[in-house]
Structure formats: structure tokens, C-alpha cells
Amino acid sequence: MAGVADAPAPPAGAPAASEPAPRQHVELAISGMTCASCAARIEKRLNRLDGVAASVNFASEHAAVAFDPERVDLAALIGAVEAAGYGAALPEAVTDEDPTRPYRLRLVLAVALTVPLMVFAWVTAARPAGWEWVSLVLATPVVAYAGWPFHKAAATNARHGVATMDTLISVGTLSAWTWSAVVLFAGISTNVYFDTAGAITALILLGRYLEARAKRRSGEAIRALLELGAKEARVLQDDAEVLVPIEALVVGDRFVVRPGEKVATDGVVVSGSSAIDQSMLTGESLPVEVGPGDRVAGATINRSGRLVVEATKVGAATALAQIARLVADAQAGKAPVQRLADRVSAFFVPIVIGISALTLIGWLALGAAATTAAFTTAVAVVVIACPCALGLATPTALMVGTGRGAQLGIVIKGPEVLEQTRQVTTIVLDKTGTITEGKMAVSAVVPATGVSEDELVRLAAAAEDASEHPIARAVAAYGRDRLGPLPAVESFSARAGLGIEAVVEGHAVVIGRPSLLADWGVVVSDELAEEVARLEATGATVVAVATDGAPSGLVAVADRIKATSRQAIADLRALGLTPVLLTGDNEVTAQAVATEVGIARVLAGVLPEDKAAEVARLQAAGEVVAMVGDGVNDAPALAKADLGLSIGTGTDVAIEASDITLVSGDLRAAADAIRLSRRTLSTIKGNLFWAFGYNVAAIPLAVAGIVNPIVAAAAMAFSSVFVVTNSLRLRGFQPSEVRR
């Protein structure tokens, strides 16, 4: 089904009757919403369906729906939305037209005819003979044609027994026009309010027009991200370059990227070298040098040499598509602070209509002389109280904040993350690949007495070649570069967090921590123990090697600290966070790294399976913990932490377990992510304060007769535009000065 994503299928052979049906997810484009109460109504209608969980976003005009396909189908979902009086369709079936278009002609007409209406009403000298009748002629097309969308929506909602902001606008303008027409035809000597009906319609239309423009701008970042991808690829076929549409690429295709062109899709460089501009994905302005064996991402730009790349991911599996999906999912969600606004919006309009009716009755009770005042005051109450700003307060800020994050290589997975960033007190940092580059290299080889250095390297490198651990890869690469092809491994066993055991050319080889060697009855000599202490003091990781039950020597592996790590730690401290270094390395090595980057607290010698437990211990001590990591063994800790941040250069499982992904791999982005999240949350709260405060202050003023209907219409329109414009300020968020 187009636009619908299936959940993973159950394992083959699983009994179908005992397994729940896989849930499907679909995104629907919703039309006809005018306020937060509309979104709440659609959401409630969808969630009444059996097996459906839906969230409707007023700002993006989309609904994210999870459903059980055995109990409900796509047609039923669309039918439920239409039954509520709104439209629904799959996003691909909706044309991306200018959202301001429906308002333009109506707004121009309303303004052109309302200006003379206002002149007649307020400038006595400009009134022609029979000006009231002229006003009737001018006001009628404004109310009937320009205001038709409000009346149509109000009538549709009335048929469903509900009221929205369109109900308020329709009631207000029709009341002003009807009252004026009745007294004019009846010849009653009193004020007419054709100018009020026209001005309210024109001002509300102006507000809708500006709001539509601002809402579109709030989603520009994610739209721009989706448009970054290449449209064509130069695929190699029989040594010739053939230009094909990007949709025709498949995994395994080899394609050429010329200087200045975009990389067509994610892949591995087969030949050539160049500098790749990754700024659109990572936010980093400096190009990255790549060559054979290096990975490149689709949509990045080749700045210099010619590259031949083999496609490894295409379509929805690419990094760009996944980032766009994560951002879209985040924008479709709801922050906890929005729940109050949704609850208020659901019953706000009926209450306002009730207040307006009571206002009319109360003013009429003052006497016949107060009839005009009673009418205008009741209309002002209806018009000024529209809950638009409440509905826009959270989603617009969320859209702009997450979109800006995506531009900077910061992927915020959901709105609840914003609240978590505000509460964090401690940030736990994995060492390898987070503070350091994660690219180990052998820095020293120390053979035991009677063992040649080449023999030590040959056996250690051959044994480590069967492991995927970064230290093992470094040792194996060193041995291959130094000695050429390595002997085959006859058997191999990895001991998580301790080392490896292998058989090479009939020799039993054990490599790892002294505790692993001790399990084999191998005791490291005092001389080698002194070398271990000396090397670890420099920040190197040292592994001991034993062959056939006797110590063979030491191999020291060093991982360079990232040039930006010290600045990143300073930035995190400036945010009020306490950094903690968490590593499986021994205390001496860990302290050496921590001292260099400015971290005072170190948790060393922590096995991979114990990282989550260390996070739990910090939480039990009252800390609200953020965790930054990049490896498979970091995933449990990332999931356990109150806030998980994964380095985007790490593994997929770590990224999936985290709340925020730092695509660039630069630790400074962690501080930027927390600053941006806090700024977005602050903007949401500011918007909600303004929206609630506006209604709390405006309604009593209108009831008291202090605010007339025209001023009320202008204030209502301004409140919505203000909230969206305030959210747009997040587009100016900048990363740390050094990072730029």
C-alpha cells in the first residue's frame, strides 16, 4: 500500500494465531483544519477506531497513524477524518501548492472594499448621501465571498455538533452584518456595523495569509533537506558512463562522481581521491578527504577529484532519507507541554460562545440604551478569543527547532527529548570514538626476553585479525603493514571486555588484560609490568600477549584524542553539566585521557555489559544522566540514560537506541544539541505563555467593553502571527563559535 510502512514480519514458522498482527504506520495529509481544536477533534475521531493510535499536528497539517491492518484499513482512516468534516489523503497524492493561494484573492477583495467602509464609518465628512446603503453593498461581498471559507467550515462543523474558531468568526461577522441590515431595512435610527463585519473578515484573512506563509517557512528546513539529493547518477556499464535517474540505482552499482557533482547515494569509494563537502548533513564547513575504502553519503558534494563509488544503500535506506524520516517523526510528535493546550482547545470555543451570550444578556439588562453596546461587546468576545495561537505554539517551534538541528547535523528524535535536555545534570562520555577518534594505531611493541619483535607481532596480529574490536583491527593492520600476509587462525574465541584466545600455527595465543592471562596461569614479569605502567601513563592502551602459556610481550595501542574534545567538554561545563568519562580502559589510561580534555570524574575498567549499570548507579544517586556513545556496546547505556546522544559515525544500533544523533561525530555538537533543545523548549513555553496570557487578558477586556470588535479581530490575528514568528527565530540558532 502506498505511503504505508509495514512493521517487521514475524520469524518464519511462528504460529500466526498466537502472534499479534504487525502494526502499520501511515502519514496522512489533513486539509480543512483551522485551529488546535480541529486537530484535537480529528485525533479523537481516529483514536476511537479499533487498534488505532494517532497524533495530529496542526502546524504541519499531517496525522501520524499506527494501526492494526486486521481491524482497520486505510480507507477507514480516511473515512473517519472525512466524517469529522475534514479531508485526508496520502502525502504523495497532495500537490505542494502555495498555502497562501486560497487567501490572496479574497484578501485583496476584502481590503479593497473594507477601506471605504471604514472611511464612511469614521469620517463623517466623507459620507455620501445614503452611505448606509452603499456600506451594505460594499460589505455584502466581503462577508459572503471573502468570508465564505469561515461560514462553510462553521456550517460543516455545526452538522457534526461541534464548534471551532471558524464558528466564532462566522458568528461574529454574520451577527454584525445581519444586525446592520435589519436596522437599515426597518428604518431604525441606530448605528450600523457593516464596517465591523468587513474589518473583521479582512483582518482575519490577513492573519491567515501571514500565518500560512510563516507556517510554510517553519517547515522549509526539512523540505530543503529532502531536496538535497542528486537527481541522476553516472553509472558505469561496460566501462562507459551512463546517466540514469537516481531511482534506477541499486545496491552494488558503481557510479562516477565528477568534481562539483553530488554523490548520488551512500556508498564506498572504489577508486580516486577527493575532498567531500558534508556540510548539508553534518553542519561542518570543512571538507573531508576520502579515498579507496572510505564511505561517502548521498547528497554530499565532491569538491575536487574524480571518484568511482559502489552503492551500498539506496532510496529510503540512505543517511539523508533516514535523517529526514527521523526529523519528520519528531515533528509529528507532541511535546508533554502541548497536552494542556490540546485539552483547553477541545472545549474552549463552546465556552467562549457561552461567555459571549452571557455578555449580551448582561449588557441588555442595563437597559435599552445599552443595546448597541451589548451587541458590539458580545461580538468582540467572540472574535478576540480564537484559540489559534494555542494550537500553533508547540508544533511551529518544534518544526523550526528540529529542522534547524537537521541543517546542523543534529537529529532530535522526538518532542519529549526537549524536556529531558532541560533536566540533565550529568553527561557520561564514552572514550573510544567519542572523545577520541576511535582509530587505534600501534604505538609500541615490547617483546619479552628471548622473543623477537617480529615473532610477537606476527602471532599477535594473526590472532587479532579474526576480531572486529578496534584494538584488534589496529594490531592486525600493523602486522600486515609490517610483515605482509598473516598466518591463518585455526580457532578463535573472544572474551568480551577481556581479550581473545586463538590458535595460530599450532600455538595457543592469548591476548588481552592481565586477568585473562592469569586465567591461563600466565604471570607477567616485573619488567613487563613496569613497561605497562609507563605506556599507560601516556594514555595508551596496553594488551599483554602470551604464547603457549608463557608471556611473549606487550603491544601498546593509542587512540588520538579529537582536536575538538577539550573545547566540547568546556562547552558542556558551561551548560551546567558535570562530565564523566566512562571506559573499559584501566584507571591510568583513562585518567591520562581525562586530564588532557579536562574531565575530573572517571569510571574506568567498566566492561561493556556494565555500562548501563553505571548509568543506573548515577541515576540512583539523584543525577539526571545524558550518555554520549558510538558503539554497539554503548546501546544499552544510551537506552538506559535519561537522554541518549549517539555519535553519527557509530553503529546503527547505537543510533537507534539514542534520543539525539550527532551526524558529524564532533563532540561539540553534543553541547549544540542540548543548547538547541533547550532553546526550542524555551520558545515553546514562551509561545504558550503568550497564547494563554492573551486569552486570559483579552476576554475580560472584551466583556468589559474596553475592546471593540475591530481591535479584537486585529489582536486575534496578531496573536497567531506572533507565535509563528517567534518560533521562526530558531532558524537563527548558531553552533558554537569554534565549531563554525
XYZ file of C-alpha atoms in Angstrom:
740
model
C 0.000 0.000 0.000
C 1.499 3.347 -0.996
C 2.578 5.531 1.867
C 2.187 2.760 4.420
C 5.170 1.191 6.193
C 4.973 -2.378 7.401
C 6.430 -3.423 10.712
C 8.996 -6.257 10.569
C 7.439 -9.627 9.754
C 7.433 -12.338 12.432
C 10.025 -15.102 12.153
C 9.301 -17.890 9.721
C 7.442 -20.742 11.300
C 5.936 -18.666 14.122
C 2.320 -19.624 14.832
C 0.150 -16.966 13.246
C -2.701 -17.378 15.705
C -0.571 -16.615 18.756
C 1.246 -13.635 17.290
C -0.369 -10.172 17.189
C -0.687 -8.706 13.711
C 2.201 -6.383 12.832
C 1.212 -2.730 13.160
C 1.459 -0.470 10.149
C 2.258 3.214 10.100
C 0.893 5.798 7.720
C 1.109 9.557 7.415
C -1.994 11.409 6.205
C -2.138 14.950 4.865
C -5.096 16.668 6.554
C -6.995 19.546 4.961
C -9.560 21.912 6.430
C -8.034 22.408 9.898
C -8.214 25.967 11.192
C -7.250 25.671 14.854
C -5.967 23.312 17.528
C -9.497 22.171 18.375
C -9.801 20.845 14.807
C -6.642 18.779 15.268
C -7.873 17.512 18.626
C -11.215 16.511 17.096
C -9.614 14.576 14.241
C -7.211 12.886 16.639
C -10.060 11.827 18.904
C -12.086 10.508 15.953
C -9.141 8.441 14.669
C -8.283 7.060 18.092
C -11.845 5.802 18.501
C -11.166 3.274 15.743
C -10.225 -0.191 16.953
C -6.447 -0.725 17.000
C -5.548 2.861 16.029
C -3.121 5.255 17.725
C -2.988 8.668 16.029
C -1.350 12.028 16.570
C -2.462 15.075 14.547
C -0.135 18.044 14.044
C -1.981 21.295 13.339
C 1.116 23.201 12.182
C 2.306 20.608 9.650
C -1.281 19.572 8.766
C -0.375 15.886 8.976
C -1.538 12.934 11.026
C 0.813 10.142 12.095
C -1.242 6.961 12.472
C -0.298 3.481 13.718
C -2.977 0.856 13.090
C -3.734 -2.860 13.101
C -4.400 -3.822 9.446
C -6.561 -6.743 10.534
C -9.028 -4.411 12.250
C -8.907 -1.241 10.149
C -7.649 -0.221 6.723
C -6.524 2.991 5.038
C -9.992 3.703 3.641
C -11.449 3.546 7.148
C -8.850 6.009 8.418
C -9.585 8.491 5.651
C -13.313 7.946 6.159
C -13.033 8.767 9.856
C -11.318 12.068 9.073
C -13.913 12.935 6.434
C -16.706 12.006 8.821
C -15.344 14.638 11.175
C -15.712 17.232 8.414
C -12.123 17.383 7.141
C -10.127 15.996 4.226
C -7.407 13.335 4.296
C -5.087 11.830 1.703
C -1.686 10.208 1.435
C 1.011 12.919 1.220
C 2.154 11.829 -2.245
C -1.372 12.453 -3.541
C -1.272 16.077 -2.396
C 0.280 18.711 -4.642
C 2.764 21.011 -2.920
C 0.977 24.231 -3.808
C 1.464 27.620 -2.193
C -0.598 27.547 1.052
C -1.294 31.312 0.768
C -3.015 30.938 -2.593
C -6.566 30.342 -1.233
C -6.393 33.612 0.685
C -4.960 36.021 -1.887
C -7.979 36.992 -3.998
C -10.333 37.009 -1.020
C -7.900 39.159 0.958
C -7.434 41.666 -1.884
C -11.217 41.986 -2.319
C -11.796 42.297 1.418
C -9.183 45.042 1.834
C -10.342 46.967 -1.276
C -13.959 47.093 -0.110
C -13.312 47.465 3.612
C -11.201 50.618 3.288
C -14.161 52.772 2.048
C -16.376 51.094 4.658
C -14.023 52.284 7.375
C -13.857 55.774 5.879
C -17.669 56.073 5.845
C -17.922 54.811 9.399
C -15.227 57.018 10.925
C -15.004 60.146 8.725
C -18.352 61.952 8.767
C -17.343 64.487 6.108
C -16.618 61.716 3.614
C -20.081 60.140 3.816
C -22.111 60.352 0.613
C -25.897 60.501 0.639
C -27.321 57.107 1.543
C -23.926 55.945 2.780
C -25.521 53.190 4.884
C -26.899 51.571 1.704
C -23.540 51.975 -0.006
C -21.970 50.281 3.017
C -24.430 47.398 2.667
C -23.392 46.945 -0.975
C -19.677 47.037 -0.089
C -19.898 44.795 2.976
C -22.013 42.041 1.435
C -19.348 40.582 -0.935
C -16.758 40.898 1.828
C -18.833 38.872 4.282
C -20.361 36.494 1.722
C -17.427 35.823 -0.635
C -14.232 36.761 1.206
C -15.554 35.225 4.419
C -17.096 32.176 2.748
C -14.402 29.712 3.978
C -15.281 30.626 7.584
C -19.026 30.190 7.054
C -18.586 26.920 5.152
C -16.346 25.448 7.853
C -18.705 26.647 10.603
C -21.686 25.025 8.867
C -19.799 21.762 8.332
C -18.777 21.655 11.986
C -22.312 22.526 13.102
C -23.603 19.468 11.242
C -21.234 17.399 13.369
C -22.354 19.174 16.527
C -19.054 20.940 17.155
C -17.712 24.493 17.132
C -14.295 25.801 16.084
C -12.626 29.149 15.611
C -14.436 29.384 12.253
C -17.660 29.259 14.240
C -16.522 32.279 16.241
C -15.547 34.242 13.136
C -18.690 33.305 11.245
C -20.970 34.136 14.164
C -19.191 37.447 14.740
C -19.233 38.709 11.132
C -22.746 37.456 10.303
C -24.088 38.962 13.519
C -22.611 42.360 12.660
C -23.869 42.218 9.057
C -27.345 40.875 9.952
C -27.898 43.392 12.743
C -26.920 46.249 10.456
C -29.089 45.011 7.550
C -32.141 44.564 9.797
C -31.980 48.027 11.321
C -31.302 49.555 7.893
C -34.296 47.896 6.207
C -36.502 48.517 9.255
C -35.567 52.204 9.274
C -34.436 52.076 12.908
C -32.303 55.048 13.835
C -29.213 53.415 15.307
C -25.644 52.554 14.377
C -24.835 50.067 11.606
C -21.810 47.789 11.797
C -21.024 46.948 8.184
C -17.511 48.297 8.776
C -17.109 45.890 11.692
C -18.174 42.892 9.610
C -15.820 43.911 6.781
C -12.866 44.743 9.032
C -13.123 41.505 10.994
C -13.183 39.471 7.768
C -10.255 41.393 6.242
C -8.127 41.230 9.384
C -8.745 37.515 9.948
C -7.907 36.801 6.300
C -4.725 38.846 6.635
C -3.817 36.870 9.732
C -4.490 33.574 7.938
C -2.385 34.688 4.981
C 0.583 35.696 7.154
C 0.171 32.579 9.268
C 0.214 30.328 6.176
C 3.405 31.998 4.948
C 5.076 31.653 8.332
C 3.984 28.027 8.772
C 5.446 27.148 5.378
C 8.735 28.793 6.360
C 8.761 26.770 9.588
C 8.922 23.552 7.545
C 11.435 24.777 4.970
C 14.417 23.091 6.619
C 13.106 19.549 6.248
C 11.816 20.236 2.720
C 15.210 21.636 1.748
C 16.888 18.570 3.254
C 14.756 16.241 1.160
C 15.559 18.207 -1.994
C 19.327 17.953 -1.488
C 19.674 14.546 -3.091
C 21.061 14.064 -6.580
C 18.514 13.534 -9.361
C 20.769 11.466 -11.662
C 23.806 9.185 -11.419
C 26.624 8.339 -13.846
C 26.564 4.539 -13.638
C 29.470 2.528 -15.064
C 28.228 -0.009 -17.601
C 30.857 -1.839 -19.670
C 33.407 0.854 -18.710
C 31.101 3.571 -20.104
C 29.308 6.216 -18.072
C 25.525 6.015 -18.470
C 23.337 8.764 -16.987
C 20.377 7.178 -15.185
C 17.639 8.519 -12.851
C 18.529 8.208 -9.188
C 15.533 5.883 -8.705
C 17.184 3.337 -11.031
C 20.244 2.866 -8.793
C 20.548 -0.459 -6.976
C 22.956 -1.686 -4.325
C 26.186 -2.804 -5.977
C 26.067 -0.328 -8.858
C 29.279 1.580 -9.441
C 28.881 5.221 -10.365
C 31.182 8.131 -11.147
C 31.187 11.399 -9.239
C 32.921 14.233 -11.055
C 34.292 17.361 -9.348
C 31.449 19.674 -8.335
C 28.791 16.944 -8.543
C 26.695 15.473 -5.749
C 27.314 11.922 -4.594
C 24.305 10.017 -5.943
C 23.752 7.720 -2.943
C 25.525 6.208 0.066
C 28.488 4.063 -0.895
C 32.148 3.137 -0.601
C 34.888 4.744 -2.680
C 36.347 2.180 -5.075
C 38.920 4.387 -6.760
C 40.028 8.007 -6.773
C 40.533 10.523 -4.005
C 38.862 13.833 -3.285
C 37.616 16.290 -0.680
C 33.933 15.833 0.155
C 31.762 18.691 1.433
C 29.453 17.100 4.023
C 28.065 20.344 5.442
C 24.476 19.619 4.372
C 24.464 16.513 6.581
C 26.886 17.333 9.384
C 26.870 21.120 9.594
C 30.660 21.089 9.329
C 32.083 23.514 6.776
C 35.491 21.858 6.292
C 35.628 19.196 3.516
C 36.717 15.663 4.426
C 39.434 13.852 2.456
C 38.316 10.446 1.143
C 39.970 7.648 -0.811
C 39.506 3.953 -1.612
C 37.663 2.143 1.175
C 36.161 5.287 2.690
C 32.413 5.671 3.000
C 30.566 8.612 1.442
C 26.983 9.748 1.894
C 24.487 10.655 -0.782
C 23.855 14.387 -1.419
C 27.351 15.377 -0.243
C 29.403 17.315 -2.799
C 32.625 16.224 -4.467
C 34.913 19.244 -4.397
C 37.959 18.045 -6.339
C 38.975 14.664 -7.822
C 37.034 12.068 -9.790
C 35.594 9.236 -7.688
C 34.189 5.835 -8.504
C 31.747 4.788 -5.782
C 29.957 1.486 -5.180
C 26.409 1.976 -3.917
C 25.742 0.365 -0.528
C 22.401 1.982 0.335
C 19.701 3.428 -1.913
C 16.330 5.116 -1.553
C 14.853 5.176 1.941
C 17.918 3.411 3.413
C 20.329 6.305 2.760
C 21.621 8.544 5.530
C 19.784 11.564 4.073
C 16.459 9.712 3.909
C 16.860 8.353 7.435
C 17.650 11.798 8.831
C 14.609 13.236 7.052
C 12.446 10.417 8.432
C 13.671 10.917 11.987
C 13.072 14.668 11.804
C 9.609 14.159 10.307
C 8.764 11.685 13.085
C 9.913 14.207 15.682
C 7.809 16.956 14.124
C 4.756 14.695 14.059
C 5.004 14.003 17.781
C 3.726 16.074 20.661
C 5.745 17.544 23.478
C 4.377 16.998 27.002
C 3.817 20.764 27.352
C 1.348 20.639 24.439
C -1.096 18.377 26.224
C -2.544 21.228 28.288
C -3.074 23.301 25.140
C -4.882 20.390 23.472
C -7.165 19.871 26.461
C -8.017 23.572 26.606
C -8.647 23.870 22.859
C -11.066 20.942 22.893
C -13.690 22.808 24.927
C -12.546 26.418 24.524
C -14.871 27.521 21.683
C -18.166 26.434 23.301
C -17.132 28.220 26.495
C -16.374 31.404 24.554
C -19.769 31.309 22.826
C -21.353 30.888 26.247
C -19.404 33.862 27.625
C -20.469 35.926 24.614
C -24.148 35.061 25.175
C -23.899 35.920 28.860
C -22.183 39.193 27.950
C -25.033 40.109 25.602
C -27.643 39.270 28.237
C -25.747 41.137 30.943
C -25.367 44.310 28.887
C -29.009 44.201 27.766
C -30.003 44.027 31.399
C -28.524 47.511 31.756
C -31.374 48.944 29.695
C -32.447 49.747 26.134
C -29.811 52.454 25.823
C -27.168 49.775 26.120
C -28.448 47.644 23.207
C -25.731 48.799 20.792
C -23.017 48.369 23.399
C -24.352 44.919 24.277
C -24.193 43.782 20.676
C -20.701 45.100 19.928
C -19.329 43.748 23.187
C -20.721 40.253 22.543
C -19.219 40.260 19.038
C -15.853 41.410 20.415
C -15.819 38.500 22.883
C -16.489 36.017 20.088
C -13.817 37.407 17.787
C -10.975 38.018 20.230
C -10.991 34.577 21.813
C -9.939 32.342 18.898
C -7.547 29.613 20.152
C -5.301 29.613 17.057
C -2.214 30.725 18.946
C -2.612 27.811 21.380
C -2.584 25.314 18.537
C 0.452 26.844 16.864
C 2.570 27.437 19.968
C 4.185 23.998 20.214
C 4.257 22.477 16.701
C 5.709 25.506 14.930
C 8.593 25.811 17.397
C 9.160 22.054 17.169
C 9.207 22.155 13.364
C 11.666 25.033 13.200
C 13.902 23.721 16.002
C 14.202 20.176 14.668
C 14.614 21.476 11.114
C 17.435 23.775 12.157
C 19.021 20.888 14.019
C 18.941 18.757 10.872
C 20.765 21.516 8.996
C 23.498 21.419 11.647
C 23.792 17.633 11.710
C 21.756 17.280 14.912
C 18.816 14.873 14.664
C 16.360 15.228 17.556
C 14.177 12.121 17.559
C 11.103 13.292 19.416
C 9.484 16.235 21.218
C 9.820 14.610 24.641
C 13.599 14.925 24.223
C 13.319 18.682 24.724
C 12.099 18.298 28.292
C 14.849 15.784 29.054
C 17.625 18.155 27.964
C 16.410 20.774 30.427
C 16.685 18.381 33.375
C 20.078 16.773 32.644
C 22.729 17.313 35.336
C 25.451 14.796 34.383
C 26.754 13.786 30.978
C 28.552 10.445 30.670
C 31.035 10.222 27.796
C 32.318 7.038 26.232
C 36.027 7.350 25.423
C 36.686 5.484 22.188
C 35.104 7.148 19.170
C 33.521 9.886 21.273
C 36.340 11.757 22.988
C 38.957 10.036 20.864
C 38.951 9.470 17.116
C 38.222 5.779 17.503
C 41.046 4.923 15.095
C 43.540 2.857 17.028
C 47.127 2.540 15.909
C 50.014 0.544 17.414
C 52.318 2.938 19.240
C 54.788 0.499 20.818
C 55.782 -3.190 20.781
C 57.689 -4.594 23.780
C 58.800 -8.259 23.400
C 59.561 -10.416 26.411
C 63.097 -11.655 26.960
C 64.028 -14.245 24.356
C 61.168 -13.329 21.983
C 61.818 -11.481 18.719
C 59.702 -8.436 17.972
C 58.664 -9.771 14.557
C 57.546 -13.093 16.056
C 55.482 -11.271 18.691
C 53.863 -9.073 16.035
C 53.238 -11.981 13.632
C 51.382 -14.184 16.114
C 49.514 -11.320 17.828
C 48.420 -9.769 14.526
C 47.282 -13.115 13.114
C 45.216 -13.870 16.228
C 43.668 -10.375 16.351
C 42.819 -10.478 12.636
C 39.756 -12.598 13.432
C 38.313 -9.913 15.764
C 36.328 -6.772 14.910
C 37.397 -4.900 18.051
C 39.131 -1.544 17.273
C 42.265 -2.590 19.179
C 42.359 -5.898 17.331
C 41.948 -4.196 13.963
C 44.843 -1.861 14.797
C 47.152 -4.722 15.769
C 46.204 -6.753 12.686
C 46.715 -3.772 10.357
C 50.104 -3.055 11.930
C 51.208 -6.663 11.469
C 50.038 -6.770 7.848
C 51.776 -3.499 7.003
C 54.991 -4.634 8.674
C 55.178 -8.306 7.705
C 52.798 -8.800 4.784
C 50.216 -11.638 4.687
C 49.386 -13.105 8.100
C 49.080 -16.787 9.066
C 45.587 -18.286 9.174
C 43.783 -18.634 12.508
C 42.914 -22.235 13.320
C 40.486 -21.436 16.144
C 39.288 -18.235 17.774
C 37.320 -17.134 20.824
C 36.563 -13.593 22.042
C 36.150 -12.804 25.758
C 34.066 -9.596 25.929
C 35.929 -6.815 27.683
C 38.949 -9.065 28.400
C 40.605 -10.088 25.137
C 40.855 -13.039 22.746
C 42.069 -16.641 22.664
C 43.239 -18.219 19.412
C 45.361 -20.948 17.848
C 47.854 -19.801 15.205
C 50.188 -22.294 13.500
C 49.598 -24.696 16.372
C 50.460 -22.108 19.035
C 47.926 -21.166 21.727
C 47.849 -17.362 21.730
C 46.120 -15.307 24.425
C 45.911 -11.508 24.127
C 44.239 -9.090 26.499
C 44.114 -7.930 30.076
C 46.442 -9.456 32.675
C 43.351 -11.044 34.275
C 42.726 -13.049 31.102
C 46.332 -14.224 31.046
C 46.020 -15.142 34.718
C 43.128 -17.460 33.822
C 45.700 -19.387 31.757
C 48.233 -19.366 34.573
C 50.447 -16.783 32.830
C 52.189 -14.277 35.107
C 53.519 -11.031 33.618
C 57.106 -10.341 34.709
C 58.016 -7.293 36.806
C 59.930 -5.857 33.854
C 56.895 -6.054 31.591
C 54.649 -4.723 34.391
C 56.848 -1.603 34.607
C 56.538 -1.132 30.845
C 52.760 -1.433 31.137
C 52.693 1.347 33.754
C 54.942 3.595 31.663
C 52.927 3.178 28.458
C 49.564 3.571 30.160
C 50.742 6.824 31.740
C 50.966 8.230 28.218
C 47.314 7.354 27.563
C 47.993 4.226 25.526
C 46.004 1.023 25.908
C 48.322 -1.922 26.528
C 47.490 -5.589 25.883
C 49.641 -8.481 27.051
C 50.422 -11.402 24.762
C 51.067 -14.981 25.884
C 52.084 -17.899 23.660
C 51.810 -21.497 24.758
C 51.401 -20.482 28.374
C 54.389 -18.112 28.529
C 54.422 -14.274 28.310
C 55.515 -13.061 24.845
C 55.379 -9.307 25.368
C 53.208 -6.223 25.133
C 51.505 -4.296 22.351
C 50.520 -0.679 23.058
C 47.718 0.886 21.038
C 46.966 4.581 21.130
C 43.806 6.372 20.056
C 44.304 10.050 19.339
C 42.091 12.476 21.202
C 39.917 14.518 18.881
C 41.176 18.051 18.448
C 37.773 19.431 19.479
C 37.173 17.309 22.586
C 38.651 19.729 25.109
C 36.528 22.585 23.750
C 33.476 20.317 23.798
C 33.998 19.484 27.484
C 34.292 23.197 28.269
C 31.048 23.869 26.369
C 29.251 21.132 28.320
C 30.510 22.538 31.612
C 29.243 25.978 30.563
C 25.763 24.438 30.252
C 25.927 23.388 33.907
C 26.648 19.711 33.214
C 29.141 17.504 35.039
C 31.136 15.404 32.524
C 32.041 11.825 33.475
C 34.431 9.633 31.442
C 33.219 6.033 31.127
C 35.616 3.486 29.622
C 36.728 -0.091 29.694
C 40.356 1.063 29.859
C 42.284 0.824 33.083
C 42.426 3.682 35.563
C 45.840 5.022 34.496
C 44.995 5.242 30.784
C 41.570 6.688 31.488
C 42.968 9.338 33.848
C 45.556 10.368 31.271
C 42.829 10.995 28.681
C 40.519 12.672 31.197
C 43.258 15.047 32.368
C 44.052 16.076 28.812
C 40.448 17.028 27.988
C 39.503 18.487 31.364
C 37.316 15.783 32.941
C 37.604 15.345 36.697
C 35.464 12.243 37.244
C 36.415 8.892 35.679
C 34.722 5.500 35.692
C 37.423 3.134 34.387
C 37.660 -0.596 33.836
C 33.949 -0.863 33.070
C 33.031 -3.909 30.998
C 30.607 -3.330 28.088
C 27.734 -5.103 29.812
C 28.259 -2.983 32.939
C 27.992 0.447 31.267
C 24.212 0.563 31.674
C 24.605 -0.407 35.337
C 26.989 2.512 35.886
C 24.417 4.858 34.359
C 21.776 3.359 36.658
C 24.008 3.941 39.691
C 24.363 7.617 38.789
C 20.585 7.873 38.410
C 20.069 6.171 41.770
C 22.308 8.846 43.287
C 19.881 11.514 42.086
C 21.603 12.513 38.853
C 19.690 13.070 35.609
C 22.053 11.415 33.149
C 22.842 12.043 29.494
C 25.040 9.483 27.744
C 27.167 10.022 24.628
C 28.475 6.936 22.808
C 29.006 5.390 19.409
C 29.437 1.626 19.631
C 27.282 -1.487 19.867
C 28.349 -1.880 23.482
C 27.073 1.651 24.209
C 23.500 0.908 23.095
C 22.209 -0.403 26.465
C 23.691 2.589 28.295
C 22.251 5.002 25.707
C 18.830 3.451 26.177
C 19.145 3.451 29.977
C 20.204 7.114 30.204
C 17.615 9.839 30.642
C 18.981 11.337 27.427
C 20.990 9.331 24.881
C 23.209 11.036 22.316
C 24.879 8.896 19.673
C 27.820 9.886 17.525
C 26.605 9.580 13.942
C 29.815 7.915 12.825
C 28.988 4.996 15.106
C 26.842 1.931 14.660
C 23.201 1.790 13.605
C 22.161 0.079 16.837
C 23.684 2.900 18.925
C 21.892 5.491 16.800
C 18.563 3.668 17.147
C 18.967 3.477 20.935
C 19.612 7.207 21.331
C 17.374 10.276 21.579
C 19.677 12.601 19.639
C 22.067 11.701 16.820
C 25.143 13.855 16.180
C 25.757 13.207 12.493
C 29.108 14.987 12.349
C 30.819 12.900 15.031
C 32.105 16.135 16.604
C 31.564 16.105 20.375
C 30.966 19.865 20.341
C 27.699 19.055 18.591
C 26.515 17.478 21.873
C 26.636 20.876 23.548
C 24.988 22.458 20.499
C 22.242 19.807 20.578
C 21.480 20.469 24.229
C 21.527 24.251 23.673
C 19.206 23.957 20.665
C 16.832 21.621 22.503
C 16.683 23.946 25.485
C 16.180 26.965 23.222
C 13.336 25.175 21.411
C 11.686 24.218 24.713
C 12.041 27.788 25.940
C 10.404 29.060 22.738
C 7.506 26.621 23.150
C 6.929 27.750 26.713
C 7.146 31.398 25.664
C 4.609 30.777 22.925
C 2.223 29.026 25.312
C 2.603 31.799 27.883
C 1.733 34.375 25.232
C -1.212 32.345 23.901
C -2.707 31.658 27.325
C -1.912 35.142 28.597
C -3.504 36.718 25.538
C -6.816 34.946 26.104
C -6.770 35.429 29.872
C -6.308 39.184 29.423
C -8.293 39.723 26.223
C -11.596 38.050 27.108
C -12.232 40.109 30.291
C -11.332 43.288 28.388
C -13.823 42.383 25.680
C -16.539 41.535 28.233
C -15.990 44.918 29.883
C -16.479 46.680 26.553
C -12.960 48.088 26.514
C -12.044 46.327 23.249
C -14.239 46.814 20.175
C -14.724 44.064 17.523
C -12.264 45.555 15.024
C -9.466 45.810 17.559
C -10.394 42.305 18.723
C -10.011 40.939 15.192
C -6.621 42.621 14.792
C -5.438 41.311 18.163
C -6.566 37.751 17.393
C -4.801 37.741 14.035
C -1.652 39.240 15.584
C -1.505 36.600 18.329
C -1.214 33.756 15.811
C 1.308 35.577 13.642
C 3.356 36.466 16.726
C 3.567 32.844 17.890
C 4.713 31.584 14.487
C 7.160 34.456 14.004
C 8.605 33.874 17.463
C 9.179 30.228 16.529
C 10.937 31.267 13.320
C 13.639 32.967 15.402
C 15.032 29.471 15.986
C 16.198 29.461 12.369
C 18.934 31.853 13.511
C 20.392 29.390 16.056
C 24.154 29.073 15.547
C 26.559 26.357 16.722
C 29.479 27.139 18.987
C 31.870 29.792 17.707
C 34.809 27.411 17.418
C 32.772 24.786 15.559
C 31.827 27.341 12.908
